[in-house]
XYZ file of C-alpha atoms in Angstrom:
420
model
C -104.614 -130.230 -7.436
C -107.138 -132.235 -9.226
C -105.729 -134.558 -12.331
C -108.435 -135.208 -14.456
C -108.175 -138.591 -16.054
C -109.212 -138.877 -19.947
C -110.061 -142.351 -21.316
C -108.898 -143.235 -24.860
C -109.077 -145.387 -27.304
C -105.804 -146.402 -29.490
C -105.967 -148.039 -32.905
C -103.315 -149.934 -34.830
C -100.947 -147.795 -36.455
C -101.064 -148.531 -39.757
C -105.111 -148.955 -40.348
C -105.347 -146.558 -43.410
C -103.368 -149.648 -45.277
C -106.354 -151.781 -44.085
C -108.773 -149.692 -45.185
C -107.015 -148.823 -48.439
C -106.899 -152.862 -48.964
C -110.311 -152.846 -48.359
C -111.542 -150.868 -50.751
C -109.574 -152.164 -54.000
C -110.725 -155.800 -52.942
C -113.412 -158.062 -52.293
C -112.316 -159.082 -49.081
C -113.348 -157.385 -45.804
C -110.200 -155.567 -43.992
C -109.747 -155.088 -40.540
C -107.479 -152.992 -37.698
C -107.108 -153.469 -34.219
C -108.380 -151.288 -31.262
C -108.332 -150.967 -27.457
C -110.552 -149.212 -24.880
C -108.457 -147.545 -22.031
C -108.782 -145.620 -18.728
C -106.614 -145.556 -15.761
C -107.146 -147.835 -12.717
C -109.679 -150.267 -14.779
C -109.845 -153.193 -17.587
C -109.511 -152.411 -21.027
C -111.207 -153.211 -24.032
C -109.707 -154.867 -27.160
C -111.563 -155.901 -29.976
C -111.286 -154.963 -34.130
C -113.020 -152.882 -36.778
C -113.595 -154.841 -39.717
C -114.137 -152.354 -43.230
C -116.097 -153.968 -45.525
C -117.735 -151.843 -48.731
C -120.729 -151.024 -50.615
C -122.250 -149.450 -53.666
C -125.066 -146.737 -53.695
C -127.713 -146.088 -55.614
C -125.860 -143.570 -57.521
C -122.916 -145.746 -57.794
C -120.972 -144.326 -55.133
C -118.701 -146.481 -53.205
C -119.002 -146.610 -49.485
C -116.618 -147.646 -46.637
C -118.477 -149.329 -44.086
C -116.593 -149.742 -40.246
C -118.218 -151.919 -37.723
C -116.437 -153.007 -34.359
C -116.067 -156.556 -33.345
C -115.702 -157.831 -29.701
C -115.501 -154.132 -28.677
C -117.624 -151.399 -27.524
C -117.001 -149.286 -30.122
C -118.628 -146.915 -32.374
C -116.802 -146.222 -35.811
C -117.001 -143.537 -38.570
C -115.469 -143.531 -41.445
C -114.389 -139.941 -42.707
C -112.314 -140.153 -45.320
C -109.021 -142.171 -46.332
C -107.168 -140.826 -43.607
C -109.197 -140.159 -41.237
C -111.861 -141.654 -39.068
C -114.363 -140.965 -36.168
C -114.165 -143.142 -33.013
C -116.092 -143.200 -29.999
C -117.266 -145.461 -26.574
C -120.353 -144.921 -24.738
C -119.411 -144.109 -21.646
C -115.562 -143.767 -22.071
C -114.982 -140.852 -25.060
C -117.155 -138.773 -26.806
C -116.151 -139.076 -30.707
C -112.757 -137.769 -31.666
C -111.250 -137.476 -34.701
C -108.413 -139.976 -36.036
C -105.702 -139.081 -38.937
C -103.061 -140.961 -40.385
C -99.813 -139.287 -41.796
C -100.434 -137.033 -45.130
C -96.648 -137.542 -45.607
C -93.900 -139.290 -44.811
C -90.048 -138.886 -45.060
C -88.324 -141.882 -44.145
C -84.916 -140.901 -42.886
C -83.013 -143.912 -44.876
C -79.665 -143.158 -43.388
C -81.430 -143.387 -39.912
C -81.564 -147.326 -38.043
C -84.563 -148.769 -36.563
C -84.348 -148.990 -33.124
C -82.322 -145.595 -32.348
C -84.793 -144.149 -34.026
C -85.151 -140.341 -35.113
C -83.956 -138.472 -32.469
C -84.499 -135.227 -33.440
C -85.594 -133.156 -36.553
C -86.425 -130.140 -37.923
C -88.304 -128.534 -40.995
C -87.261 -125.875 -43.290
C -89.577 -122.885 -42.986
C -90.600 -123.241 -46.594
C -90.595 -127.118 -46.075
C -88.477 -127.960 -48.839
C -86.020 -129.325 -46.817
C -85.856 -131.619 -43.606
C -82.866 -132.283 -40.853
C -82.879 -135.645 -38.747
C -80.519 -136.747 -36.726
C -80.302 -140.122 -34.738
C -78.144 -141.730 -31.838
C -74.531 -141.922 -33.994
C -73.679 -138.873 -34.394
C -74.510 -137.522 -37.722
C -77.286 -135.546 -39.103
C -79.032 -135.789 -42.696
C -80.631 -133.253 -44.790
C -83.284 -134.970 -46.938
C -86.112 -133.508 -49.018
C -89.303 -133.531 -47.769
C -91.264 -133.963 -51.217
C -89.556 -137.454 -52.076
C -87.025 -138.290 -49.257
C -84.208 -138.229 -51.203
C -80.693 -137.712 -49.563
C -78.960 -134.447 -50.017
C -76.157 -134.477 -47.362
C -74.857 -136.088 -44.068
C -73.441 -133.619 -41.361
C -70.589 -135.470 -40.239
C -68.541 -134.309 -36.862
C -70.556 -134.862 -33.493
C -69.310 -137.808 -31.603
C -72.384 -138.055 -29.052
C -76.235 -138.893 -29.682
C -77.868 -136.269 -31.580
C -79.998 -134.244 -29.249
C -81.870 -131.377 -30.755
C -81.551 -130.200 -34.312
C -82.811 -126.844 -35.912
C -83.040 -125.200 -39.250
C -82.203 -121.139 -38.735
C -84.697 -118.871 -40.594
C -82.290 -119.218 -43.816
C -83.504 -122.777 -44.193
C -80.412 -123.286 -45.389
C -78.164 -123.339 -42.011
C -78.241 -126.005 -38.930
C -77.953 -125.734 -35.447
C -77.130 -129.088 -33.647
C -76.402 -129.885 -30.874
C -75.173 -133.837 -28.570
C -74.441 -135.259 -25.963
C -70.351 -134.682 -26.769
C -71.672 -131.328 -25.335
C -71.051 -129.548 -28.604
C -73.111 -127.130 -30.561
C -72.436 -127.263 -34.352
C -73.771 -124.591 -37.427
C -73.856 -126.667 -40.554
C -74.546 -125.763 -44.239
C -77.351 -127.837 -45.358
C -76.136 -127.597 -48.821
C -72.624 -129.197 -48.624
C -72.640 -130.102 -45.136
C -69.579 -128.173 -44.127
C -69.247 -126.989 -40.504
C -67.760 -122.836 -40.075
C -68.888 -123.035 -36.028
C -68.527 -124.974 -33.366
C -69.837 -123.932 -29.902
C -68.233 -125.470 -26.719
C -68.835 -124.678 -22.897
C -71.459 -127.059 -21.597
C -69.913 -129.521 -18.824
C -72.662 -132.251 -18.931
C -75.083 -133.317 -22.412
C -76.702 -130.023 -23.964
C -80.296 -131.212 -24.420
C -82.299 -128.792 -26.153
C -81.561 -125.147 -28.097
C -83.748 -122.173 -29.670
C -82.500 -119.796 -32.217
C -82.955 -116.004 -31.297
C -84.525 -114.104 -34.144
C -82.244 -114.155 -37.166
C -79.569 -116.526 -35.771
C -76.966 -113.915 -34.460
C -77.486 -115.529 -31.461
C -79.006 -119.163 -29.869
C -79.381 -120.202 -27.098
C -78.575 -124.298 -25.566
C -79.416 -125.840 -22.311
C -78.313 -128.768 -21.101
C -77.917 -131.660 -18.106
C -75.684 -129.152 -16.357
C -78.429 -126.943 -15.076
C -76.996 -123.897 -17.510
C -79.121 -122.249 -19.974
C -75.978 -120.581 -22.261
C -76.990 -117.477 -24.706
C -74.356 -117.712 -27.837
C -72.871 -115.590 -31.010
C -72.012 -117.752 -33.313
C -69.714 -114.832 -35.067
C -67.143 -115.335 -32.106
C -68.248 -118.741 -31.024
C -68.454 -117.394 -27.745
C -70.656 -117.652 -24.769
C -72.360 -114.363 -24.062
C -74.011 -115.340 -20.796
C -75.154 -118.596 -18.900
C -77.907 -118.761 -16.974
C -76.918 -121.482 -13.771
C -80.828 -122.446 -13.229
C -81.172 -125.798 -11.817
C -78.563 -128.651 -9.679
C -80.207 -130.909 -12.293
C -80.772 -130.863 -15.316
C -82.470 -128.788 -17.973
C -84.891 -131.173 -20.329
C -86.353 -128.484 -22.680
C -86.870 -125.379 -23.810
C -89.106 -122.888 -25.682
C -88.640 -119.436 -26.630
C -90.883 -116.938 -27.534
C -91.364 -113.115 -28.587
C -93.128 -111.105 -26.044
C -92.717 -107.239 -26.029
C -90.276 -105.832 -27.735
C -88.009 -102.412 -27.011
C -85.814 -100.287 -27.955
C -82.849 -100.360 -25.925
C -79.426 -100.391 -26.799
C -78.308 -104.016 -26.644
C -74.695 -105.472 -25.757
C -71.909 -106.039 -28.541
C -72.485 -108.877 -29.985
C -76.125 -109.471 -28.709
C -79.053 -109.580 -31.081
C -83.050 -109.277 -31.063
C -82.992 -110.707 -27.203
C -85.646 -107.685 -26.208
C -89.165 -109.095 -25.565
C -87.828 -112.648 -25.716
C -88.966 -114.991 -22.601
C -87.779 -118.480 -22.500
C -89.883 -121.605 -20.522
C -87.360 -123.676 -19.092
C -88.363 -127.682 -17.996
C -86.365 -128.949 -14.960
C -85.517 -132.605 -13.930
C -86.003 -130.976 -10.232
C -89.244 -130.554 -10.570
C -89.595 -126.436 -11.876
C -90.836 -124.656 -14.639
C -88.929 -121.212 -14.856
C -89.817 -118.233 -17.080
C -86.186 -116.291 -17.673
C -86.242 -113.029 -19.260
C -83.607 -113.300 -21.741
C -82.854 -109.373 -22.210
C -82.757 -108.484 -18.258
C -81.530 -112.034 -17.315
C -83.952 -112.028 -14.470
C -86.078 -115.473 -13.556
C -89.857 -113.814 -13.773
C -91.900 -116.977 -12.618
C -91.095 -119.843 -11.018
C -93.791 -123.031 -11.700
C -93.327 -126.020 -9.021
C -94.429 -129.522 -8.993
C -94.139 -132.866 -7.444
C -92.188 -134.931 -10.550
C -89.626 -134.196 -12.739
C -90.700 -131.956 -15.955
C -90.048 -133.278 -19.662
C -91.442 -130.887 -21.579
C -92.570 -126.875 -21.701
C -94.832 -125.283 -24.068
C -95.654 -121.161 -23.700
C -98.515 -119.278 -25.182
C -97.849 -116.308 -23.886
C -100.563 -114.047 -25.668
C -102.681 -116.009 -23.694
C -100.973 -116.024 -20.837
C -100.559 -119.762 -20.301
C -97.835 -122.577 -19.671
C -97.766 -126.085 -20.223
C -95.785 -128.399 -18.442
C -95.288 -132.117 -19.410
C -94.249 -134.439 -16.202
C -92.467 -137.223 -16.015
C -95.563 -139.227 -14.206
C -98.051 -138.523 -17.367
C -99.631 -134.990 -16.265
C -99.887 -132.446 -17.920
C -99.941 -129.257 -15.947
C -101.605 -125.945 -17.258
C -100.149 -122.704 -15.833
C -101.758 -119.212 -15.686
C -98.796 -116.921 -15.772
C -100.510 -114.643 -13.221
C -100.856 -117.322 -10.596
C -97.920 -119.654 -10.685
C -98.661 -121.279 -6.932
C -101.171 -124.145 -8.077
C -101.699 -125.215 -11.899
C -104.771 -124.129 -13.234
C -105.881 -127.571 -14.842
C -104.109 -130.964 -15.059
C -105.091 -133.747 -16.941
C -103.408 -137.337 -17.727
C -104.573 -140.151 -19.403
C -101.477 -142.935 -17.694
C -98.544 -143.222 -16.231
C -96.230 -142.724 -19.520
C -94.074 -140.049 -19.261
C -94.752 -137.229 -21.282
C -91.869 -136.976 -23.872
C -92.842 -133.443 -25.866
C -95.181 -130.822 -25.731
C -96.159 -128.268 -29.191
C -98.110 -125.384 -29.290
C -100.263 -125.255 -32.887
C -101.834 -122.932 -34.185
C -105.450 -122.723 -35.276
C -106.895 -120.580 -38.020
C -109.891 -119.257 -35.745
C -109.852 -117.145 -32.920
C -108.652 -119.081 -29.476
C -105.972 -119.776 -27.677
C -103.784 -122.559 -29.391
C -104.062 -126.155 -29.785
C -101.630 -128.291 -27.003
C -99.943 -131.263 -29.357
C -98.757 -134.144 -26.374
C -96.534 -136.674 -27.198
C -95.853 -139.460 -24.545
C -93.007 -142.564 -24.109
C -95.671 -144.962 -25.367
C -95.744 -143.557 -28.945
C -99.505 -141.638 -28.256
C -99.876 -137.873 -29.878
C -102.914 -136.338 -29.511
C -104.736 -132.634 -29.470
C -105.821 -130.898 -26.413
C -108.034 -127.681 -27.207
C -108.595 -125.211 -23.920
C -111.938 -124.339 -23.134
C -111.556 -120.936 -21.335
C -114.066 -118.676 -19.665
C -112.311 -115.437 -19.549
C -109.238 -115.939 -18.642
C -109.658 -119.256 -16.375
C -109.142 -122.419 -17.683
C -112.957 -124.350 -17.009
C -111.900 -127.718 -19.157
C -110.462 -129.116 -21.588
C -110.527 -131.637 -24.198
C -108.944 -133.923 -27.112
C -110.077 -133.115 -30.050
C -107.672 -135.461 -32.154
C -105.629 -138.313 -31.861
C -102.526 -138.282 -34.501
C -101.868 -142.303 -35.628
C -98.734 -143.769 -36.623
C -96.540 -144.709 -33.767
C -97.098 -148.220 -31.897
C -95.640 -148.216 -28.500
C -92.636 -146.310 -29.434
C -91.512 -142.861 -27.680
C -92.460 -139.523 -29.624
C -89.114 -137.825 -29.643
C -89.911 -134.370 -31.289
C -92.620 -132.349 -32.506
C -92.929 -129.800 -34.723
C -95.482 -127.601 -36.218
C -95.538 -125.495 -39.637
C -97.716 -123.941 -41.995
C -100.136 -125.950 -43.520
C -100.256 -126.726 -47.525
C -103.911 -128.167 -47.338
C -105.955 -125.328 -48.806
C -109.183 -124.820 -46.074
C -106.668 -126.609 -42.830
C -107.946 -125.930 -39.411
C -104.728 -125.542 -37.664
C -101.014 -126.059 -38.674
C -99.555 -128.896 -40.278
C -97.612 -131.379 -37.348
C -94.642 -133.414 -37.740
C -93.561 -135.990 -35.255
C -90.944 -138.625 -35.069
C -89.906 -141.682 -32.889
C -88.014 -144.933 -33.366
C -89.317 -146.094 -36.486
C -86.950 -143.948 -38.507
C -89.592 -142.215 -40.094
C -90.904 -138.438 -40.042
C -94.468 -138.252 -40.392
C -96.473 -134.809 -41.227
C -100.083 -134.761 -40.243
């Protein structure tokens, strides 16, 4: 299969603060950037923001680059146009709309996981010591620590309440919190090796964790008892993501809720993608390549998988064709660390958000003909991170009256949450 190489260009993290100084004084601000693609020399220079007055009195934000190749547009406070003749056509750049900073959370371990409440009100983080915080998104205040896990925090989720959490470490315990007082009514134990991802089935009857044992386990938290577990891989799981497909109307087990219809992508260390069918129990596809996979992502209206590798590719996956990935594209060697579906308020198959182990997170939009995959494209880079890993991703409705897609939330080392 073909891997087709994107060049891109990365800018210092923090250049809205730069342009922002800029603007309120006389002096001329500037931010670094770099010129890359794979296998030859890149490019490093600056883009120095000076300003101006119209005619009419408006001010305006001028970008030029210095000792690069660079063109530069300026779009608006947080965002900017960048492009290279002959490396990248112009993409869009946007810094953070908001930021939580996870105050109970170190630098260095870093945000390991988070989620956000479906109204937003509320965010979950958790880090490598054990204990999760609920904080607000709207000011970052504190509410409550979630105190009892004895093992890095590995995935964290907010059930449709937005008032419950699932968690989940490497002491190989699931836990269902109260975000409001931070007690603990559930604890789920069976997994032999470090659970390292989980999904909550419809309404939260049920959820589902997989972990470095190879076992995908299907739960009710009622009993705190395993329902079923899935023995998939001799290695280890890495991710999961579960979606609704068709839905019927068959009688369902005791204790076993809203699993018709539901299809679950499953990442393996051994190199597989699986689809399970989590109603029938039955493996439906099987999705092989060379490298480890780090990440899964499933649109399965449109009939595709993503696959994140631990060598930088991403793989694209027609469900009807599993033998040979449809398209593959990379743009290094960095390991790709998450993978997000977002949604986009036109007509199209969904946007691909790729996060990477050197802090890059960036949009991929499909261009399809039919149902083939002919190309496909970045269509925005997402700046905050430096060089650190993107540990989770998440996407929710946008606030921003007119948005093109869903808002994004990402998080890495730097303690912070950033929404974008």
């Amino acid at each position: 299969m073909v891997v087709n190489v994107f060049s891109y260009i990365s800018i210092q993290p923090d250049w809205t603060v730069d342009v922002s100084t800029a603007l309120e004084s006389t002096t001329p601000g500037k931010f670094w950037v770099s010129a890359y693609r794979l296998g030859e020399a890149s490019s490093h220079g600056y883009i120095q923001v000076t300003k101006s007055v119209s005619a009419d009195g408006t001010t305006l934000v001028n970008l030029s680059a210095v000792d690069a190749a660079i063109t530069a547009e300026y779009v608006g406070p947080r965002q900017l146009r960048l492009s290279s003749t002959g490396i990248m056509s112009p993409v869009l750049y946007t810094g953070p709309r908001s930021t939580v900073a996870c105050s109970q959370i170190v630098r260095g371990t870093g945000v390991r996981s988070f989620d956000v409440s479906r109204y937003g009100g509320l965010l979950v983080a958790g880090g490598d010591d054990g204990v999760l915080d609920v904080y607000g998104t709207q000011s970052s205040q504190h509410r409550v620590s979630l105190e009892g896990h004895i093992g890095d925090i590995t995935s964290c989720l907010f059930f449709p309440s937005g008032q419950v959490v699932l968690s989940a470490a490497t002491d190989l315990r699931l836990r269902v919190w109260s975000a409001s007082d931070g007690t603990n009514p559930v604890t789920l134990v069976g997994h032999t090796a470090a659970i390292t991802d989980t999904a909550i089935v419809g309404n939260g009857k049920n959820v589902l964790s997989a972990g470095k044992d190879g076992t995908l386990r299907l739960w009710h938290c009622g009993s705190a008892s395993v329902l079923y577990t899935f023995d998939l891989s001799k290695m280890a799981i890495n991710a999961i993501d579960l979606v609704s497909g068709e839905e019927s109307e068959e009688e369902l087990p005791v204790d076993e809720f809203e699993t018709a219809g539901k299809i679950v992508a499953v990442a393996c260390e051994d190199g597989r993608a699986l689809l399970v069918d989590l109603r029938s129990r039955e493996t439906i596809a099987v999705f092989t390549s060379e490298v480890p996979v780090r990440a899964v992502a499933y649109a399965i209206a449109d009939g595709l998988l993503f696959t994140g590798r631990s060598d930088g590719v991403v793989d694209v996956w027609t469900t009807d064709a599993p033998a040979t990935p449809a398209y593959a594209f990379k743009r290094n060697n960095s390991p790709i660390s998450a993978l997000r579906l977002v949604q986009r308020t036109e007509a199209g198959p969904p946007l691909l958000c790729v996060g990477t182990e050197d802090g890059q997170l960036y949009l991929v939009a499909l261009e399809m003909t039919g149902n083939k995959v002919a190309a496909a494209e970045v269509v925005e880079e997402l700046v905050a991170f430096d060089v650190d890993p993107i540990t989770q991703i998440r996407a929710a409705p946008s606030s921003t009256p007119g948005a093109s897609r869903q808002s994004i939330w990402a998080s890495g080392r730097t303690g912070k949450v950033y929404e974008f």
